[in-house]
């Protein structure tokens, strides 16, 4: 048994649970796991294990619910006291500077940028809660941004899966197909890091 086959065997029970409960997996993935797990769910869907609409719909619902919970958390008075501590104050100052210099306090841009930038999503949601962004503004804006995020991430994961299938059918090699997946994911994460670096440098100007 090759190393790759051993890895597949190791994760097989986990994958079987996902395949058996794709709705629950997509919902929990949206709530807790983030885009990496959503990409994986879309990849499995592209392999024909369950319809792709399940990942679109329930990942969207999970992310939207979690966004609202963190936004609501930011509206609590006790949270304002936490941000007086040095660590939290620094994080708040960072997102506040980001909001003012990069997004010009535009709620759609705040939520859009931080959905795709590593390490900024949750703090931006809390920030909007602390700043008492209206429920109507937040819900409408986050609905649109989360819809866009879901379309981009799920579609990307789905086409990675299709690319894997095409390469496997051509070369009959799991190794070559996995290299393709690795390269695509690497480019995705490099892009995210690059965007974050550019925005941080813009703040310093």
Tab-separated table of C-alpha atoms in Angstrom:
chain	number	residue	atom	x	y	z
A	1	UNK	CA	0.000	0.000	0.000
A	2	UNK	CA	1.412	3.404	-1.038
A	3	UNK	CA	1.666	6.405	1.259
A	4	UNK	CA	-1.194	8.129	-0.551
A	5	UNK	CA	-3.429	5.081	-0.262
A	6	UNK	CA	-2.589	4.902	3.441
A	7	UNK	CA	-3.614	8.545	3.881
A	8	UNK	CA	-6.885	7.901	2.046
A	9	UNK	CA	-7.533	4.887	4.278
A	10	UNK	CA	-6.867	6.958	7.385
A	11	UNK	CA	-9.443	9.609	6.472
A	12	UNK	CA	-11.967	7.235	4.924
A	13	UNK	CA	-14.253	7.044	8.014
A	14	UNK	CA	-14.327	10.847	8.215
A	15	UNK	CA	-15.144	11.169	4.504
A	16	UNK	CA	-17.865	8.505	4.785
A	17	UNK	CA	-19.555	10.503	7.563
A	18	UNK	CA	-19.537	13.610	5.365
A	19	UNK	CA	-20.951	11.697	2.403
A	20	UNK	CA	-23.687	10.217	4.583
A	21	UNK	CA	-24.640	13.608	6.076
A	22	UNK	CA	-23.724	16.322	3.537
A	23	UNK	CA	-26.321	18.830	4.787
A	24	UNK	CA	-25.116	18.636	8.381
A	25	UNK	CA	-21.477	18.679	7.279
A	26	UNK	CA	-22.031	21.778	5.119
A	27	UNK	CA	-23.902	23.574	7.891
A	28	UNK	CA	-21.281	22.785	10.537
A	29	UNK	CA	-18.518	23.609	8.079
A	30	UNK	CA	-20.014	27.044	7.539
A	31	UNK	CA	-20.456	27.565	11.263
A	32	UNK	CA	-17.085	26.426	12.527
A	33	UNK	CA	-14.606	25.189	9.918
A	34	UNK	CA	-14.145	27.991	7.393
A	35	UNK	CA	-13.268	27.958	3.721
A	36	UNK	CA	-10.782	25.059	3.844
A	37	UNK	CA	-13.489	22.604	4.858
A	38	UNK	CA	-15.992	24.182	2.453
A	39	UNK	CA	-13.503	23.681	-0.385
A	40	UNK	CA	-13.217	20.028	0.609
A	41	UNK	CA	-17.014	19.605	0.664
A	42	UNK	CA	-17.250	21.110	-2.811
A	43	UNK	CA	-14.452	18.818	-3.969
A	44	UNK	CA	-16.365	15.754	-2.769
A	45	UNK	CA	-19.510	17.025	-4.468
A	46	UNK	CA	-17.649	17.303	-7.770
A	47	UNK	CA	-16.859	13.604	-7.419
A	48	UNK	CA	-20.599	12.864	-7.472
A	49	UNK	CA	-21.163	11.982	-3.818
A	50	UNK	CA	-23.965	14.539	-3.324
A	51	UNK	CA	-25.461	17.535	-5.184
A	52	UNK	CA	-23.430	20.742	-5.186
A	53	UNK	CA	-26.483	22.823	-4.208
A	54	UNK	CA	-26.283	21.311	-0.728
A	55	UNK	CA	-22.839	22.834	-0.205
A	56	UNK	CA	-23.922	26.196	-1.622
A	57	UNK	CA	-27.073	26.479	0.479
A	58	UNK	CA	-26.024	25.074	3.825
A	59	UNK	CA	-22.502	26.487	3.859
A	60	UNK	CA	-24.097	29.874	3.220
A	61	UNK	CA	-26.534	29.384	6.089
A	62	UNK	CA	-23.777	28.282	8.464
A	63	UNK	CA	-21.505	31.228	7.674
A	64	UNK	CA	-24.375	33.713	7.834
A	65	UNK	CA	-25.488	32.453	11.249
A	66	UNK	CA	-21.948	32.539	12.651
A	67	UNK	CA	-21.398	36.060	11.315
A	68	UNK	CA	-24.539	37.261	13.043
A	69	UNK	CA	-23.542	35.635	16.338
A	70	UNK	CA	-20.166	37.397	16.385
A	71	UNK	CA	-21.791	40.671	15.352
A	72	UNK	CA	-24.314	40.262	18.180
A	73	UNK	CA	-21.466	39.406	20.548
A	74	UNK	CA	-19.823	42.714	19.667
A	75	UNK	CA	-22.946	44.592	20.714
A	76	UNK	CA	-22.710	43.313	24.303
A	77	UNK	CA	-21.541	45.919	26.832
A	78	UNK	CA	-19.148	43.487	28.489
A	79	UNK	CA	-17.263	43.121	25.193
A	80	UNK	CA	-16.501	46.840	25.236
A	81	UNK	CA	-14.715	46.346	28.560
A	82	UNK	CA	-12.590	43.520	27.149
A	83	UNK	CA	-11.300	45.813	24.433
A	84	UNK	CA	-9.738	48.025	27.088
A	85	UNK	CA	-7.074	45.357	27.618
A	86	UNK	CA	-3.890	45.878	25.629
A	87	UNK	CA	-4.167	42.804	23.380
A	88	UNK	CA	-7.768	43.467	22.379
A	89	UNK	CA	-7.154	47.187	22.073
A	90	UNK	CA	-4.377	46.516	19.559
A	91	UNK	CA	-6.631	44.255	17.494
A	92	UNK	CA	-9.404	46.842	17.607
A	93	UNK	CA	-7.020	49.606	16.547
A	94	UNK	CA	-5.853	47.498	13.605
A	95	UNK	CA	-9.357	46.858	12.292
A	96	UNK	CA	-10.369	50.462	12.931
A	97	UNK	CA	-7.418	51.708	10.869
A	98	UNK	CA	-8.283	49.177	8.182
A	99	UNK	CA	-11.881	50.403	8.121
A	100	UNK	CA	-10.937	54.056	7.866
A	101	UNK	CA	-8.078	53.874	5.353
A	102	UNK	CA	-9.002	50.921	3.131
A	103	UNK	CA	-12.784	50.671	3.125
A	104	UNK	CA	-13.660	54.272	4.098
A	105	UNK	CA	-16.148	52.810	6.588
A	106	UNK	CA	-18.140	51.181	3.783
A	107	UNK	CA	-19.882	48.214	5.417
A	108	UNK	CA	-19.994	46.109	2.263
A	109	UNK	CA	-16.252	46.515	1.674
A	110	UNK	CA	-15.446	45.812	5.328
A	111	UNK	CA	-17.276	42.496	5.227
A	112	UNK	CA	-16.112	41.625	1.713
A	113	UNK	CA	-12.407	42.223	2.311
A	114	UNK	CA	-12.328	40.524	5.688
A	115	UNK	CA	-14.111	37.436	4.338
A	116	UNK	CA	-11.086	36.738	2.162
A	117	UNK	CA	-8.231	38.085	4.314
A	118	UNK	CA	-6.671	35.703	6.826
A	119	UNK	CA	-7.311	36.540	10.474
A	120	UNK	CA	-9.648	39.518	10.045
A	121	UNK	CA	-13.164	38.133	9.640
A	122	UNK	CA	-14.206	37.601	13.258
A	123	UNK	CA	-12.666	40.779	14.637
A	124	UNK	CA	-14.391	42.798	11.895
A	125	UNK	CA	-17.761	41.302	12.850
A	126	UNK	CA	-17.194	42.165	16.503
A	127	UNK	CA	-16.082	45.635	15.434
A	128	UNK	CA	-19.330	46.222	13.562
A	129	UNK	CA	-21.228	45.141	16.645
A	130	UNK	CA	-19.237	47.448	18.911
A	131	UNK	CA	-19.842	50.323	16.507
A	132	UNK	CA	-23.580	49.614	16.749
A	133	UNK	CA	-24.096	49.035	13.045
A	134	UNK	CA	-27.855	48.719	12.589
A	135	UNK	CA	-29.344	45.241	12.325
A	136	UNK	CA	-30.874	46.075	8.962
A	137	UNK	CA	-27.604	47.314	7.486
A	138	UNK	CA	-25.612	44.392	8.837
A	139	UNK	CA	-28.055	41.663	7.810
A	140	UNK	CA	-28.553	42.946	4.265
A	141	UNK	CA	-24.858	43.622	3.712
A	142	UNK	CA	-23.639	40.379	5.238
A	143	UNK	CA	-26.256	38.426	3.290
A	144	UNK	CA	-24.879	39.776	0.014
A	145	UNK	CA	-21.220	39.358	1.008
A	146	UNK	CA	-21.745	35.833	2.340
A	147	UNK	CA	-23.600	34.916	-0.847
A	148	UNK	CA	-20.636	36.147	-2.909
A	149	UNK	CA	-18.149	34.353	-0.639
A	150	UNK	CA	-20.100	31.101	-0.919
A	151	UNK	CA	-20.289	31.278	-4.710
A	152	UNK	CA	-16.542	31.931	-5.024
A	153	UNK	CA	-15.317	29.322	-2.518
A	154	UNK	CA	-17.713	26.513	-3.409
A	155	UNK	CA	-17.269	27.017	-7.155
A	156	UNK	CA	-13.482	27.044	-6.756
A	157	UNK	CA	-13.565	23.803	-4.758
A	158	UNK	CA	-15.920	22.206	-7.262
A	159	UNK	CA	-13.670	22.987	-10.226
A	160	UNK	CA	-10.617	21.733	-8.350
A	161	UNK	CA	-12.455	18.435	-8.052
A	162	UNK	CA	-13.327	18.441	-11.745
A	163	UNK	CA	-9.698	19.222	-12.598
A	164	UNK	CA	-8.621	16.284	-10.437
A	165	UNK	CA	-10.972	13.954	-12.340
A	166	UNK	CA	-9.800	15.178	-15.741
A	167	UNK	CA	-6.116	14.729	-14.873
A	168	UNK	CA	-6.756	11.305	-13.372
A	169	UNK	CA	-8.590	10.184	-16.515
A	170	UNK	CA	-5.696	11.418	-18.672
A	171	UNK	CA	-2.706	10.198	-16.670
A	172	UNK	CA	-4.302	7.436	-14.560
A	173	UNK	CA	-2.195	8.721	-11.686
A	174	UNK	CA	-3.461	9.752	-8.258
A	175	UNK	CA	-0.100	11.392	-7.545
A	176	UNK	CA	-0.299	13.754	-10.535
A	177	UNK	CA	-3.891	14.652	-9.722
A	178	UNK	CA	-3.018	15.405	-6.096
A	179	UNK	CA	-0.130	17.614	-7.185
A	180	UNK	CA	-2.662	19.647	-9.164
A	181	UNK	CA	-4.854	20.028	-6.064
A	182	UNK	CA	-1.863	21.030	-3.962
A	183	UNK	CA	-0.758	23.670	-6.486
A	184	UNK	CA	-4.263	25.153	-6.755
A	185	UNK	CA	-4.678	25.367	-2.979
A	186	UNK	CA	-1.187	26.786	-2.572
A	187	UNK	CA	-1.953	29.520	-5.109
A	188	UNK	CA	-5.208	30.273	-3.317
A	189	UNK	CA	-3.549	30.728	0.077
A	190	UNK	CA	-0.615	32.664	-1.386
A	191	UNK	CA	-3.123	35.034	-3.002
A	192	UNK	CA	-4.894	35.568	0.319
A	193	UNK	CA	-1.628	36.261	2.104
A	194	UNK	CA	-0.563	38.637	-0.660
A	195	UNK	CA	-3.812	40.592	-0.435
A	196	UNK	CA	-3.440	40.853	3.344
A	197	UNK	CA	0.142	42.089	2.970
A	198	UNK	CA	-0.865	44.703	0.406
A	199	UNK	CA	-3.662	46.021	2.610
A	200	UNK	CA	-1.409	46.183	5.672
A	201	UNK	CA	1.187	48.089	3.682
A	202	UNK	CA	-1.545	50.457	2.500
A	203	UNK	CA	-2.460	51.150	6.114
A	204	UNK	CA	1.115	52.137	6.870
A	205	UNK	CA	1.162	54.807	4.161
